[in-house]
């Protein structure tokens, strides 16, 4: 077993640096949509945590050698139909988060990953509505409390690792709290409202050039109407609009999940990380096509301000 010792500021700093160095090759070399073979020498067990209206289910992976001072990492998955292992129902089975958990545990960290509310074994925790980010935040706080009470770790021995929109859950959970560190992977620095609009602008141009759209501005105009409708509880329809079905489905999906959409569209990630007491690591891949140009520029501006 490892020698028992207390965490002081210096040891936490070095753990953060080590974790950051460790995560770069693990994350950047792992393709979300490809199978990775990982050899795991530790142990794994299931856990469940009581939350509002039921229980959240997940897995804990332990390194072969660990003790009360071994730090804990909670992996918070992307939003949508992604389970604790990183698989998308009926689409992919690549065990992305599971492999990441194994790699981290192989390098001396205890990791927790879990099925979010409405997903996998936690799928019964919905009331015919998409869970909001605030609900996911409350669930994550319950998992942190579980680690406090059942595993004997205070927040200064816990890391939160978010992926893509899971970063929003981490960001609002960690407001003014003192975790060992926050790791944001595939970090979108701007609001989802702007991210969707930027992608629609690109799509509109391509669809207009190929002749699928007769009006190059129609997708963005409809989207602007949608956002106003969500914000002001107005009526919205696209049945009479001459646009591809996939965009009708996108717009209607956002409209009929108003509570979820209001929060998703308006949260500003770069502002949220300004209100953190915990060290923040942001890891973005150079070829990450989910990142937008505006978001990359916003993050670069933020980094430059922090240096000055």
Short mmCIF file of C-alpha atoms in Angstrom, two decimals:
data_model
loop_
_atom_site.label_atom_id
_atom_site.label_comp_id
_atom_site.label_asym_id
_atom_site.label_seq_id
_atom_site.Cartn_x
_atom_site.Cartn_y
_atom_site.Cartn_z
CA UNK A 1 0.00 0.00 0.00
CA UNK A 2 1.02 3.60 -0.49
CA UNK A 3 2.29 5.48 2.52
CA UNK A 4 -0.38 7.56 4.21
CA UNK A 5 0.16 11.30 4.06
CA UNK A 6 -2.01 14.39 4.15
CA UNK A 7 -2.62 16.62 1.14
CA UNK A 8 -1.12 20.07 1.40
CA UNK A 9 -1.19 22.83 -1.22
CA UNK A 10 2.12 21.74 -2.71
CA UNK A 11 1.10 18.09 -3.08
CA UNK A 12 -2.19 19.10 -4.69
CA UNK A 13 -0.30 21.31 -7.12
CA UNK A 14 1.95 18.43 -8.18
CA UNK A 15 -1.00 16.05 -8.49
CA UNK A 16 -2.69 18.59 -10.78
CA UNK A 17 0.44 18.91 -12.91
CA UNK A 18 0.85 15.12 -13.10
CA UNK A 19 -2.80 14.62 -14.01
CA UNK A 20 -2.59 17.26 -16.73
CA UNK A 21 0.50 15.65 -18.26
CA UNK A 22 -1.17 12.24 -18.03
CA UNK A 23 -4.42 13.37 -19.63
CA UNK A 24 -2.91 14.93 -22.75
CA UNK A 25 -1.76 11.65 -24.39
CA UNK A 26 -4.76 9.70 -23.07
CA UNK A 27 -7.39 12.12 -24.35
CA UNK A 28 -5.78 13.34 -27.54
CA UNK A 29 -4.86 9.85 -28.68
CA UNK A 30 -8.33 8.41 -28.05
CA UNK A 31 -10.90 8.73 -30.81
CA UNK A 32 -14.42 8.95 -29.43
CA UNK A 33 -15.71 6.82 -32.27
CA UNK A 34 -13.08 4.06 -32.30
CA UNK A 35 -12.42 1.01 -30.15
CA UNK A 36 -9.40 1.21 -27.89
CA UNK A 37 -7.84 -1.82 -26.18
CA UNK A 38 -6.83 -1.10 -22.59
CA UNK A 39 -5.17 -3.48 -20.16
CA UNK A 40 -6.46 -2.92 -16.64
CA UNK A 41 -4.71 -4.37 -13.60
CA UNK A 42 -6.90 -3.02 -10.78
CA UNK A 43 -10.46 -3.76 -9.70
CA UNK A 44 -13.88 -2.42 -10.59
CA UNK A 45 -17.15 -2.32 -8.69
CA UNK A 46 -20.62 -0.88 -9.17
CA UNK A 47 -22.14 1.87 -7.02
CA UNK A 48 -25.45 3.64 -6.72
CA UNK A 49 -26.39 6.96 -5.16
CA UNK A 50 -29.75 8.20 -3.95
CA UNK A 51 -30.94 11.28 -5.84
CA UNK A 52 -34.28 13.00 -6.31
CA UNK A 53 -36.88 10.51 -7.58
CA UNK A 54 -34.58 7.48 -7.49
CA UNK A 55 -30.98 6.39 -7.81
CA UNK A 56 -27.99 7.03 -10.08
CA UNK A 57 -25.93 3.97 -11.08
CA UNK A 58 -22.28 3.81 -12.06
CA UNK A 59 -18.87 2.14 -11.73
CA UNK A 60 -15.79 2.78 -9.60
CA UNK A 61 -12.38 1.71 -10.91
CA UNK A 62 -9.53 1.30 -8.44
CA UNK A 63 -5.81 1.13 -9.16
CA UNK A 64 -4.04 -2.00 -8.01
CA UNK A 65 -2.44 -0.03 -5.15
CA UNK A 66 -4.47 2.62 -3.38
CA UNK A 67 -5.28 3.99 0.05
CA UNK A 68 -7.27 6.76 1.74
CA UNK A 69 -5.11 9.43 0.07
CA UNK A 70 -5.57 8.19 -3.50
CA UNK A 71 -7.33 11.03 -5.39
CA UNK A 72 -10.70 10.46 -7.04
CA UNK A 73 -11.78 11.59 -10.53
CA UNK A 74 -15.46 11.79 -11.50
CA UNK A 75 -15.98 11.52 -15.27
CA UNK A 76 -18.99 13.57 -16.38
CA UNK A 77 -20.12 12.53 -19.84
CA UNK A 78 -21.46 14.59 -22.71
CA UNK A 79 -25.18 15.38 -22.73
CA UNK A 80 -27.47 13.32 -24.88
CA UNK A 81 -27.91 9.56 -25.05
CA UNK A 82 -24.36 8.69 -23.92
CA UNK A 83 -23.98 6.09 -21.18
CA UNK A 84 -21.35 5.77 -18.45
CA UNK A 85 -19.00 3.87 -20.78
CA UNK A 86 -19.18 6.41 -23.61
CA UNK A 87 -21.52 4.40 -25.82
CA UNK A 88 -24.44 5.91 -27.71
CA UNK A 89 -27.54 3.72 -27.69
CA UNK A 90 -27.92 1.73 -30.94
CA UNK A 91 -25.19 3.78 -32.65
CA UNK A 92 -21.73 3.19 -31.14
CA UNK A 93 -20.07 0.81 -28.72
CA UNK A 94 -16.55 2.08 -28.21
CA UNK A 95 -16.33 2.20 -24.38
CA UNK A 96 -14.64 5.58 -24.58
CA UNK A 97 -15.22 6.71 -20.98
CA UNK A 98 -14.62 3.20 -19.66
CA UNK A 99 -11.22 3.06 -21.35
CA UNK A 100 -10.39 6.54 -20.09
CA UNK A 101 -11.32 5.44 -16.55
CA UNK A 102 -9.10 2.37 -16.85
CA UNK A 103 -6.15 4.43 -18.12
CA UNK A 104 -6.47 6.89 -15.26
CA UNK A 105 -6.76 4.09 -12.71
CA UNK A 106 -3.73 2.36 -14.21
CA UNK A 107 -1.87 5.56 -13.39
CA UNK A 108 -2.93 5.75 -9.77
CA UNK A 109 -6.34 7.46 -9.69
CA UNK A 110 -9.66 6.12 -8.48
CA UNK A 111 -12.32 6.98 -11.06
CA UNK A 112 -16.12 7.12 -10.99
CA UNK A 113 -18.29 7.15 -14.08
CA UNK A 114 -22.07 6.99 -14.08
CA UNK A 115 -25.23 6.85 -16.15
CA UNK A 116 -26.73 10.31 -16.12
CA UNK A 117 -30.36 10.86 -15.20
CA UNK A 118 -32.45 9.38 -18.02
CA UNK A 119 -29.64 7.18 -19.43
CA UNK A 120 -28.80 3.47 -19.05
CA UNK A 121 -29.53 2.09 -15.60
CA UNK A 122 -30.58 5.58 -14.50
CA UNK A 123 -33.14 5.84 -17.32
CA UNK A 124 -36.14 5.76 -14.97
CA UNK A 125 -35.17 9.17 -13.51
CA UNK A 126 -37.21 11.17 -16.00
CA UNK A 127 -40.75 12.47 -16.02
CA UNK A 128 -41.34 12.50 -19.79
CA UNK A 129 -39.04 15.52 -19.98
CA UNK A 130 -35.37 15.98 -20.82
CA UNK A 131 -33.44 16.54 -17.56
CA UNK A 132 -32.09 20.05 -17.17
CA UNK A 133 -28.44 20.86 -16.55
CA UNK A 134 -29.42 21.97 -13.04
CA UNK A 135 -30.87 18.51 -12.39
CA UNK A 136 -27.62 16.93 -13.61
CA UNK A 137 -25.75 19.33 -11.32
CA UNK A 138 -27.80 18.20 -8.33
CA UNK A 139 -27.08 14.57 -9.19
CA UNK A 140 -23.34 15.26 -9.44
CA UNK A 141 -23.39 16.98 -6.04
CA UNK A 142 -25.00 13.83 -4.61
CA UNK A 143 -22.18 11.77 -6.10
CA UNK A 144 -19.61 14.13 -4.53
CA UNK A 145 -21.42 13.71 -1.20
CA UNK A 146 -21.26 9.94 -1.66
CA UNK A 147 -17.48 10.18 -2.10
CA UNK A 148 -17.27 12.39 1.00
CA UNK A 149 -19.27 10.00 3.14
CA UNK A 150 -18.53 6.54 1.76
CA UNK A 151 -14.96 6.96 0.48
CA UNK A 152 -13.64 9.46 3.01
CA UNK A 153 -12.54 12.08 0.47
CA UNK A 154 -13.16 15.75 0.91
CA UNK A 155 -13.53 17.96 -2.15
CA UNK A 156 -9.84 18.88 -2.13
CA UNK A 157 -9.11 15.25 -3.05
CA UNK A 158 -11.67 15.10 -5.85
CA UNK A 159 -11.27 16.04 -9.52
CA UNK A 160 -14.18 16.63 -11.92
CA UNK A 161 -13.56 15.75 -15.56
CA UNK A 162 -16.18 16.96 -18.04
CA UNK A 163 -16.48 16.16 -21.73
CA UNK A 164 -18.11 18.56 -24.22
CA UNK A 165 -21.53 19.60 -22.87
CA UNK A 166 -20.69 17.67 -19.68
CA UNK A 167 -18.42 20.66 -19.03
CA UNK A 168 -21.54 22.72 -18.31
CA UNK A 169 -22.52 20.30 -15.56
CA UNK A 170 -19.03 20.48 -14.07
CA UNK A 171 -18.95 24.28 -14.33
CA UNK A 172 -22.15 24.94 -12.43
CA UNK A 173 -21.45 22.19 -9.89
CA UNK A 174 -18.06 23.66 -9.01
CA UNK A 175 -19.10 27.29 -8.52
CA UNK A 176 -17.12 28.65 -5.55
CA UNK A 177 -16.22 25.13 -4.34
CA UNK A 178 -12.73 23.82 -3.68
CA UNK A 179 -12.01 20.71 -5.74
CA UNK A 180 -8.51 19.43 -6.48
CA UNK A 181 -9.04 20.41 -10.07
CA UNK A 182 -11.51 20.74 -12.93
CA UNK A 183 -10.62 19.18 -16.28
CA UNK A 184 -12.56 20.43 -19.29
CA UNK A 185 -12.15 18.29 -22.38
CA UNK A 186 -13.50 19.60 -25.71
CA UNK A 187 -14.41 22.86 -24.02
CA UNK A 188 -16.93 25.12 -25.77
CA UNK A 189 -16.20 28.66 -24.56
CA UNK A 190 -19.36 30.26 -25.97
CA UNK A 191 -23.09 29.74 -25.44
CA UNK A 192 -24.82 26.83 -27.14
CA UNK A 193 -27.10 29.42 -28.73
CA UNK A 194 -24.11 30.85 -30.60
CA UNK A 195 -22.60 27.43 -31.34
CA UNK A 196 -25.77 26.24 -33.05
CA UNK A 197 -26.07 29.51 -34.98
CA UNK A 198 -22.47 29.29 -36.23
CA UNK A 199 -23.05 25.74 -37.47
CA UNK A 200 -26.32 26.74 -39.13
CA UNK A 201 -24.55 29.54 -40.98
CA UNK A 202 -22.04 27.06 -42.40
CA UNK A 203 -24.72 24.52 -43.25
CA UNK A 204 -26.90 27.17 -44.89
CA UNK A 205 -24.11 28.28 -47.17
CA UNK A 206 -23.32 24.71 -48.26
CA UNK A 207 -26.99 23.80 -48.77
CA UNK A 208 -27.59 27.00 -50.75
CA UNK A 209 -24.64 26.30 -53.04
CA UNK A 210 -25.84 22.74 -53.75
CA UNK A 211 -29.39 23.97 -54.35
CA UNK A 212 -31.10 22.32 -51.36
CA UNK A 213 -32.03 25.71 -49.92
CA UNK A 214 -33.53 28.50 -52.01
CA UNK A 215 -33.04 31.06 -49.26
CA UNK A 216 -29.56 31.14 -47.70
CA UNK A 217 -30.77 32.91 -44.56
CA UNK A 218 -33.83 30.81 -43.80
CA UNK A 219 -32.25 28.40 -41.27
CA UNK A 220 -30.76 31.19 -39.16
CA UNK A 221 -33.94 33.29 -39.41
CA UNK A 222 -36.06 30.36 -38.19
CA UNK A 223 -33.54 29.65 -35.44
CA UNK A 224 -33.68 33.27 -34.25
CA UNK A 225 -37.48 32.98 -34.13
CA UNK A 226 -37.11 29.74 -32.16
CA UNK A 227 -34.81 31.31 -29.55
CA UNK A 228 -37.22 34.23 -29.09
CA UNK A 229 -40.12 31.79 -28.75
CA UNK A 230 -38.29 29.77 -26.08
CA UNK A 231 -37.20 32.85 -24.14
CA UNK A 232 -40.67 34.46 -24.20
CA UNK A 233 -42.91 31.35 -24.17
CA UNK A 234 -44.33 32.14 -27.61
CA UNK A 235 -45.83 29.80 -30.19
CA UNK A 236 -43.46 28.32 -32.76
CA UNK A 237 -43.92 26.09 -35.81
CA UNK A 238 -41.88 24.90 -38.79
CA UNK A 239 -44.44 22.74 -40.59
CA UNK A 240 -44.89 25.31 -43.35
CA UNK A 241 -41.14 25.98 -43.79
CA UNK A 242 -39.30 24.64 -46.81
CA UNK A 243 -36.25 23.29 -45.00
CA UNK A 244 -34.71 19.78 -44.65
CA UNK A 245 -36.46 17.51 -42.14
CA UNK A 246 -33.40 17.17 -39.90
CA UNK A 247 -33.46 20.90 -39.16
CA UNK A 248 -37.20 20.81 -38.47
CA UNK A 249 -36.52 18.01 -35.97
CA UNK A 250 -33.70 20.00 -34.35
CA UNK A 251 -35.82 23.13 -33.95
CA UNK A 252 -38.88 21.27 -32.65
CA UNK A 253 -36.74 19.23 -30.25
CA UNK A 254 -35.42 22.43 -28.68
CA UNK A 255 -38.87 24.04 -28.64
CA UNK A 256 -40.64 21.15 -26.91
CA UNK A 257 -37.94 20.96 -24.21
CA UNK A 258 -38.20 24.60 -23.14
CA UNK A 259 -36.94 24.18 -19.57
CA UNK A 260 -33.87 22.26 -20.75
CA UNK A 261 -33.31 24.50 -23.78
CA UNK A 262 -33.48 27.79 -21.86
CA UNK A 263 -30.64 26.68 -19.63
CA UNK A 264 -28.59 25.00 -22.36
CA UNK A 265 -28.75 27.93 -24.77
CA UNK A 266 -27.97 30.70 -22.30
CA UNK A 267 -25.19 29.33 -20.05
CA UNK A 268 -21.86 30.99 -20.89
CA UNK A 269 -19.03 28.52 -20.13
CA UNK A 270 -16.20 31.06 -20.20
CA UNK A 271 -18.02 33.13 -17.57
CA UNK A 272 -18.65 30.07 -15.41
CA UNK A 273 -14.97 29.16 -15.16
CA UNK A 274 -14.17 32.68 -14.03
CA UNK A 275 -16.10 31.90 -10.82
CA UNK A 276 -14.09 28.84 -9.83
CA UNK A 277 -11.91 28.45 -6.76
CA UNK A 278 -10.45 25.21 -8.15
CA UNK A 279 -7.55 24.88 -10.61
CA UNK A 280 -8.86 24.60 -14.18
CA UNK A 281 -7.31 22.57 -17.02
CA UNK A 282 -8.71 22.87 -20.55
CA UNK A 283 -7.75 20.25 -23.14
CA UNK A 284 -8.90 20.78 -26.72
CA UNK A 285 -7.74 18.85 -29.77
CA UNK A 286 -6.46 20.75 -32.81
CA UNK A 287 -8.70 18.66 -35.07
CA UNK A 288 -11.79 18.71 -32.87
CA UNK A 289 -14.51 19.54 -35.41
CA UNK A 290 -17.06 20.07 -32.63
CA UNK A 291 -15.32 23.29 -31.61
CA UNK A 292 -16.43 26.48 -33.35
CA UNK A 293 -14.20 29.24 -34.64
CA UNK A 294 -15.88 31.82 -32.42
CA UNK A 295 -15.43 29.58 -29.39
CA UNK A 296 -11.75 28.97 -30.12
CA UNK A 297 -11.16 32.71 -30.49
CA UNK A 298 -13.03 33.43 -27.25
CA UNK A 299 -10.89 30.90 -25.37
CA UNK A 300 -7.69 32.36 -26.84
CA UNK A 301 -8.79 35.85 -25.75
CA UNK A 302 -9.47 34.52 -22.26
CA UNK A 303 -6.03 32.88 -22.09
CA UNK A 304 -4.34 36.09 -23.23
CA UNK A 305 -6.18 38.10 -20.57
CA UNK A 306 -5.09 35.64 -17.87
CA UNK A 307 -1.44 35.99 -18.95
CA UNK A 308 -1.53 39.80 -18.76
#
